[in-house]
Coordinates of C-alpha atoms in Angstrom, one line a residue:
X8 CA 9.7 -16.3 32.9
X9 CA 6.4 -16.4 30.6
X10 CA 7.4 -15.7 27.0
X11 CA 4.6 -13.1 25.7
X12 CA 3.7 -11.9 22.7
X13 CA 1.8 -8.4 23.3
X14 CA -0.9 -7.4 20.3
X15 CA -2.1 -3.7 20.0
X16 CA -4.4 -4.3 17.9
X17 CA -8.2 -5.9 18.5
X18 CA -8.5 -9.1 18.0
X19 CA -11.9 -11.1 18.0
X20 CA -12.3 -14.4 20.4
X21 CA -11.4 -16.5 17.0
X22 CA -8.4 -14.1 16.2
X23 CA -6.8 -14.8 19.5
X24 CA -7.3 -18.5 19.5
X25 CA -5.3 -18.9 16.5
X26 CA -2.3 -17.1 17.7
X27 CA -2.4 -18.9 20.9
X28 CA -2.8 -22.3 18.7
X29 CA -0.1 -21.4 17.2
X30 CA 2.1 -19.8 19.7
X31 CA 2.5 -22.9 22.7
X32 CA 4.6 -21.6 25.4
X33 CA 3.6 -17.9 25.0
X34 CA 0.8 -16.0 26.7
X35 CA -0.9 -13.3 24.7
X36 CA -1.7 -10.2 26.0
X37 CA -3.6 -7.6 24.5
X38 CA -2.4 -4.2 24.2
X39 CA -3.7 -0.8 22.9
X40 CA -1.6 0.8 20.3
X41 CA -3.6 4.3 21.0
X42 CA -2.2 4.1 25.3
X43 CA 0.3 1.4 25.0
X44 CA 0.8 -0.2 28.4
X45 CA 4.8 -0.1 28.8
X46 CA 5.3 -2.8 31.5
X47 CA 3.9 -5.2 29.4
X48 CA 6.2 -4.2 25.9
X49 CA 9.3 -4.0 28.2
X50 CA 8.7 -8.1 28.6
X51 CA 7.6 -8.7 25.1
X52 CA 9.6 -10.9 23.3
X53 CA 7.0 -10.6 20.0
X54 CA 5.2 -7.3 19.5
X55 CA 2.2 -7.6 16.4
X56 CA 1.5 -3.5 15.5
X57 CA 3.1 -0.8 16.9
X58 CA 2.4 2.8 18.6
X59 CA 4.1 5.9 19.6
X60 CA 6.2 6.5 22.2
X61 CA 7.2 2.6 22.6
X62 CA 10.2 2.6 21.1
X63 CA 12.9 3.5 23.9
X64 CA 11.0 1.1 26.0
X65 CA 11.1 -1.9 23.1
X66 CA 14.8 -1.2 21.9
X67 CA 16.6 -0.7 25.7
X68 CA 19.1 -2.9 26.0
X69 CA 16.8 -4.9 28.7
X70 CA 14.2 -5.6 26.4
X71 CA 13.9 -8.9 24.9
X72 CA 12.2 -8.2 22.0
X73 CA 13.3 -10.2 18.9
X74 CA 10.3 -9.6 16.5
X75 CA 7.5 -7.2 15.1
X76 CA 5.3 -7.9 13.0
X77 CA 3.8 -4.8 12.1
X78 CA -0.2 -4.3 11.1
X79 CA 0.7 -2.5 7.8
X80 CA 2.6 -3.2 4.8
X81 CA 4.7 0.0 4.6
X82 CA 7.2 0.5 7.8
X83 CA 8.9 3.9 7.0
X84 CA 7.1 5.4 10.4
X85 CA 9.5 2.8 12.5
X86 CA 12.8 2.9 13.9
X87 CA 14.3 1.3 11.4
X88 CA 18.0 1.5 12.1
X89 CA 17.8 1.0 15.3
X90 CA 15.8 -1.9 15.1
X91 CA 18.4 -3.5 12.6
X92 CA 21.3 -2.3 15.2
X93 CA 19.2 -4.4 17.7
X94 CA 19.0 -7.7 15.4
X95 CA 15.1 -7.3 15.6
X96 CA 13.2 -9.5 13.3
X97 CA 10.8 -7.0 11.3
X98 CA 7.7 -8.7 9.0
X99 CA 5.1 -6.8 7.5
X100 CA 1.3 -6.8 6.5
X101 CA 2.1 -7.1 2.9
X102 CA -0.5 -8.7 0.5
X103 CA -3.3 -8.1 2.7
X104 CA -3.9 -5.5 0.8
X105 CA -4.0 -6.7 -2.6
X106 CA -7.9 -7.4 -3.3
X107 CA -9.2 -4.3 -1.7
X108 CA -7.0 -1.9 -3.2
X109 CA -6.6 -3.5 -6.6
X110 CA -10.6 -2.9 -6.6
X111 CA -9.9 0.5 -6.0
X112 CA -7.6 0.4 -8.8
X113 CA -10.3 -0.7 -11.1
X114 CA -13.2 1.5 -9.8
X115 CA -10.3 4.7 -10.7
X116 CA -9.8 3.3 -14.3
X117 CA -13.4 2.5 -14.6
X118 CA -14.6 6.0 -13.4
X119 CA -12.2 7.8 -16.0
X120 CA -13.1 5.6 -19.3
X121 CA -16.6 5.7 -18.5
X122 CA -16.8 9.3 -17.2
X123 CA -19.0 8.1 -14.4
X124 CA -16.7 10.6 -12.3
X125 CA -18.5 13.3 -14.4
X126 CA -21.5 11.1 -14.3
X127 CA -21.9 11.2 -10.2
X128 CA -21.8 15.4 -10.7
X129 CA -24.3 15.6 -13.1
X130 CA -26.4 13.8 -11.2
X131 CA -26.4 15.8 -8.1
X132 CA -27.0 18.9 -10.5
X133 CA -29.5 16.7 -12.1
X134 CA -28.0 17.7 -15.6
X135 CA -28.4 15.2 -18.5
X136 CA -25.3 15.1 -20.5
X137 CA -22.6 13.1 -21.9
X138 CA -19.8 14.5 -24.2
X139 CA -19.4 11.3 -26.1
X140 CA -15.9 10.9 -24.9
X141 CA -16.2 7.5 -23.3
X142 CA -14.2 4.5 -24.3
X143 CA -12.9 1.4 -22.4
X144 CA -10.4 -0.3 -20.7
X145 CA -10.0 -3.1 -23.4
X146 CA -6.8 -2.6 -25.2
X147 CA -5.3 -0.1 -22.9
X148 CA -1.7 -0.6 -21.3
X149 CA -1.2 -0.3 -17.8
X150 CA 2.5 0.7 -16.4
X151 CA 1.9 -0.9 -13.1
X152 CA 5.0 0.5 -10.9
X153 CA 5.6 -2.5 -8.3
X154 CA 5.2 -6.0 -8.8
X155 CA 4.2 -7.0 -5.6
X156 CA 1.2 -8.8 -4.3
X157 CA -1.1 -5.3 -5.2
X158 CA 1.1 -5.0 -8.6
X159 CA 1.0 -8.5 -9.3
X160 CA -3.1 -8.4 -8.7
X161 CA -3.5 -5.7 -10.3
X162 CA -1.8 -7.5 -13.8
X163 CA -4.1 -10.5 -13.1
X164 CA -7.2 -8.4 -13.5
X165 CA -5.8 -6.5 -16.0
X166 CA -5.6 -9.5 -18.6
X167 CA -9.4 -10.4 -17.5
X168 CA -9.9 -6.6 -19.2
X169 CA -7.9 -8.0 -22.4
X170 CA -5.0 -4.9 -21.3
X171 CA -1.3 -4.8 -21.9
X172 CA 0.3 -4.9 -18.9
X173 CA 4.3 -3.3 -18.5
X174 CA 5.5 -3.8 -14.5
X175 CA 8.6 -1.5 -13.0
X176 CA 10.7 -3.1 -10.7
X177 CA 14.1 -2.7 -9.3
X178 CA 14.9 -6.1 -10.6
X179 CA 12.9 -6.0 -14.0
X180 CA 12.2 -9.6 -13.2
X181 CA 9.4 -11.2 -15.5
X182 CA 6.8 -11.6 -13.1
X183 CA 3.3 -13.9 -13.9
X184 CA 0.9 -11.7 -15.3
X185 CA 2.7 -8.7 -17.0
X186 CA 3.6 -8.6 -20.5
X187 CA 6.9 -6.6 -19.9
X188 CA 8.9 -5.6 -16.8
X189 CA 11.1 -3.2 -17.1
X190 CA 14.1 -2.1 -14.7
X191 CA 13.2 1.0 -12.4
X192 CA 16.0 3.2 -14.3
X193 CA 13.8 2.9 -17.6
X194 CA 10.5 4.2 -16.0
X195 CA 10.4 6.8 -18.1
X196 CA 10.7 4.8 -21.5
X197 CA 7.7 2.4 -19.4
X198 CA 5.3 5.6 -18.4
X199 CA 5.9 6.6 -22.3
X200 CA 3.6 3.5 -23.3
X201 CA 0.7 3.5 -20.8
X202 CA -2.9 4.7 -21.4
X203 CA -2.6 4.3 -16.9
X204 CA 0.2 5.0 -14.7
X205 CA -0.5 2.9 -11.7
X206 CA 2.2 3.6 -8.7
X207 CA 1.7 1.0 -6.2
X208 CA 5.6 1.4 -4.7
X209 CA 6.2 1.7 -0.6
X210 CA 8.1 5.4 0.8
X211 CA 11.5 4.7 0.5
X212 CA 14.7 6.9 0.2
X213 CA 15.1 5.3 -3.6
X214 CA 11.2 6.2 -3.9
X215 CA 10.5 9.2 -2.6
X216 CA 9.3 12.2 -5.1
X217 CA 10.2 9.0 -7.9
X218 CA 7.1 10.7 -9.5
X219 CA 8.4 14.5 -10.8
X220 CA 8.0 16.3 -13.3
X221 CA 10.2 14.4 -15.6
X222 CA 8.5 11.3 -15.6
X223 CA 5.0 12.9 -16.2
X224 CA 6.4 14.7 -18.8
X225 CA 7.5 11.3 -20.4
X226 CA 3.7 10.3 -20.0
X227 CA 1.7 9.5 -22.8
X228 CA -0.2 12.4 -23.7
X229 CA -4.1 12.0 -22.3
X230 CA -3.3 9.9 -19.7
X231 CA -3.9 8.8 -16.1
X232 CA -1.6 8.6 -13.3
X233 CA -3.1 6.6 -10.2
X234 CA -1.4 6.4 -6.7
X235 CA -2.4 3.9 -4.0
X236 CA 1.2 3.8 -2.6
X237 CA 2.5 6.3 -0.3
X238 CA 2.4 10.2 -1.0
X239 CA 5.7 10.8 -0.8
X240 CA 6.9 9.3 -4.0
X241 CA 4.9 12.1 -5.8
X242 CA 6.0 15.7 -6.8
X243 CA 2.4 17.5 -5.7
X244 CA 2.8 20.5 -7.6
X245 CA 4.6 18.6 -10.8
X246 CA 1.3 16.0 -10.7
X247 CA -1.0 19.6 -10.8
X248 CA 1.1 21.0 -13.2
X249 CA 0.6 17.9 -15.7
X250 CA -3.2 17.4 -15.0
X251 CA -3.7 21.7 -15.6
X252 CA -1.8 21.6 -18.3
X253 CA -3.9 19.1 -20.1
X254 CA -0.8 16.3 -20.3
X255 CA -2.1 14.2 -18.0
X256 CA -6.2 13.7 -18.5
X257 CA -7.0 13.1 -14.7
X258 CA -5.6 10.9 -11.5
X259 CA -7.1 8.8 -9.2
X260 CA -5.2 9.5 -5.8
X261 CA -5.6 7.6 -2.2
X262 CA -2.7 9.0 -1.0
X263 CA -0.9 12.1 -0.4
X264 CA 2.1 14.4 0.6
X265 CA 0.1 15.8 3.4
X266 CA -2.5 13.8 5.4
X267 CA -5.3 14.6 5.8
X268 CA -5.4 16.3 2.6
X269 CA -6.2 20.1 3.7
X270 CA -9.3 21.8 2.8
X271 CA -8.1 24.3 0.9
X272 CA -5.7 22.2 -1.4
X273 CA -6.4 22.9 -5.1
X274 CA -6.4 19.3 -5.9
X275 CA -10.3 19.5 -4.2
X276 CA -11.6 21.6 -7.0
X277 CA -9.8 19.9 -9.9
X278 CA -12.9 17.8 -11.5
X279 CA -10.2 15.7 -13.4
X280 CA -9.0 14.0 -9.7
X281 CA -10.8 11.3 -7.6
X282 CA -10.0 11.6 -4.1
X283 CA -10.1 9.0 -1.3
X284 CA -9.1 9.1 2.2
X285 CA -6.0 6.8 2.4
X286 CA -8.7 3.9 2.5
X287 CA -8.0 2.1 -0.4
X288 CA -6.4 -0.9 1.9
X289 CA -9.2 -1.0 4.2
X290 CA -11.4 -3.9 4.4
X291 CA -13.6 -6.1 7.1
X292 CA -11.1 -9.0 6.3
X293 CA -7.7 -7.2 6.9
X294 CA -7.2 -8.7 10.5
X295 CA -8.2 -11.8 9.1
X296 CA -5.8 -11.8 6.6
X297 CA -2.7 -10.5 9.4
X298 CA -3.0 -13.1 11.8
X299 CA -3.0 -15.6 9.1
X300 CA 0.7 -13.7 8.3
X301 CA 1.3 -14.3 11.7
X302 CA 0.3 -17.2 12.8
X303 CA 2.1 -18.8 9.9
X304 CA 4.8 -16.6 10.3
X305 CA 4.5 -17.9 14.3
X306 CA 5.2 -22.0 13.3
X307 CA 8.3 -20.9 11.5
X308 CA 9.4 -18.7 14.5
X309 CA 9.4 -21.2 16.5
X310 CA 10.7 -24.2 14.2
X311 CA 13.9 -21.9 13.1
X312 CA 14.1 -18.9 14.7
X313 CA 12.9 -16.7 11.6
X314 CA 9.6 -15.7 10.5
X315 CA 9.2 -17.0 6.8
X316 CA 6.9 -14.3 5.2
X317 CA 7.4 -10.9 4.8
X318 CA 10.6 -10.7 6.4
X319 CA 11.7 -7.2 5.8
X320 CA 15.5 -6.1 4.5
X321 CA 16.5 -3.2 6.2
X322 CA 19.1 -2.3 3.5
X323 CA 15.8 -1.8 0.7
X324 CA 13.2 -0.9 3.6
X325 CA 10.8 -3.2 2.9

């Protein structure tokens, strides 16, 4: 029988000739994640994305699924336990979205020292005005939480800006680029340091609400928290609470407890807060950059069984 690997995602006419370059032996079919064809997952041996209501048909005991490699970096939406039951390989999109989202990291920071948040409202009331209050990013510290490929980015940057930069990590690991990384237990003693509070970590049961009350309290005083993560690692209310209360100054926020982001949710009105739509990843290069994963990923399948990038550990859940 025909080994296939089944995509639901679109692929362009180049995208597909380097999976199948570097897949010999498989045929690769193209899916739709949005009305997944189930015939074709139940014979799947790779699946790249994922959809819902595939998952009794990829983890039955007659499928022969041994690998997804999923078209995002964060994975808390899958089965995860039964997928790790079923000894199925699980890789990730991570790093693809380093460069777009570390911009957007930068266009938040730039927006608050330079008021050109304020800026952009003035204009549309046509007001001339600055309070004076501008500064700059140069000799600010940024607590970047995570030092992944968008933490790790982010750092890089950073020291083009001439910033101190202080990583949290569960490891506290030096990692290239950050001045200091401290241990995940001392974020408050990190947060108490930072001009930015930049939370770049992925929805976990060790993550989620991480951001409360406490640790904005521990905040300096005056400054920004920024979240290109996942929602869920952040108390709402206790982030409101900070920013009303004049603690924090503002926060730049791409992602959220509740998506879409309903109308009527006080963090519209608060002129202190940049919204975006959960787009800080997106990017006319990100399928590029995932079959690249993949099709490296692909050569080490095949030479050893496992993919060598981005393997995810089930136990951490990422």
């Amino acid at each position: 029988m025909t080994k296939s690997i089944v995509c639901l995602q679109k692929l362009s006419h180049r995208q597909q000739d380097l999976i199948r370059n570097a897949a010999p032996g498989y045929t690769l079919i193209l899916g739709d994640g949005k009305a997944p064809d189930l015939a074709q997952l139940a014979e799947a041996e790779i699946v790249i994305g994922w959809g819902k209501g595939i998952s009794d048909t990829l983890l039955s005991a007659e499928s022969p699924l041994r690998w997804v490699q999923t078209w995002s970096a964060g994975v808390e939406k899958l089965p995860l336990a039964a997928m790790e039951n079923k000894g199925i390989l699980l890789t990730n999109a991570s790093g693809v979205h380093a460069e777009p989202i570390t911009a957007v990291i930068f266009g938040f920071m730039l927006l608050f020292t330079r008021n050109l948040h304020t800026a952009v409202r003035n204009q549309l009331n046509r007001k001339w005005h600055s309070d004076g209050s501008e500064s700059e990013l140069t000799g600010k510290t940024a607590v970047i939480a995570g030092t992944g490929s968008i933490g790790s980015e982010t750092a890089r940057i950073a020291k083009a800006f001439r910033m101190t930069t202080i990583g949290v990590s569960r490891s506290g690991k030096p990692v290239e680029g950050f001045d200091e990384v401290y241990t995940t237990d001392r974020l408050q003693d990190a947060v108490s340091q930072g001009d930015f509070l930049i939370n770049t970590l992925p929805l976990t049961d060790e993550t989620r609400l991480m951001f409360g009350a406490d640790i904005f309290a521990a905040c300096k005083q005056g400054s920004y928290y920024i979240n290109i993560g996942r929602g869920a690692t952040t108390d709402t209310q206790a982030l409101m609470d900070a920013l009303n209360s004049g603690h924090l100054a503002g926060a730049g926020l791409d992602v959220f407890e509740t998506e879409p982001l309903p109308e009527d949710h006080p963090l519209w009105g608060m002129e202190q807060v940049v919204i975006t739509p959960h787009c800080a990843g997106v990017t006319d290069r990100y399928a590029d950059r995932v079959v690249e994963i993949f099709t490296e990923n692909m050569k080490s399948y095949l030479k050893s069984g496992t993919p060598s990038r981005n393997l995810v550990d089930y136990s951490r859940q990422y």
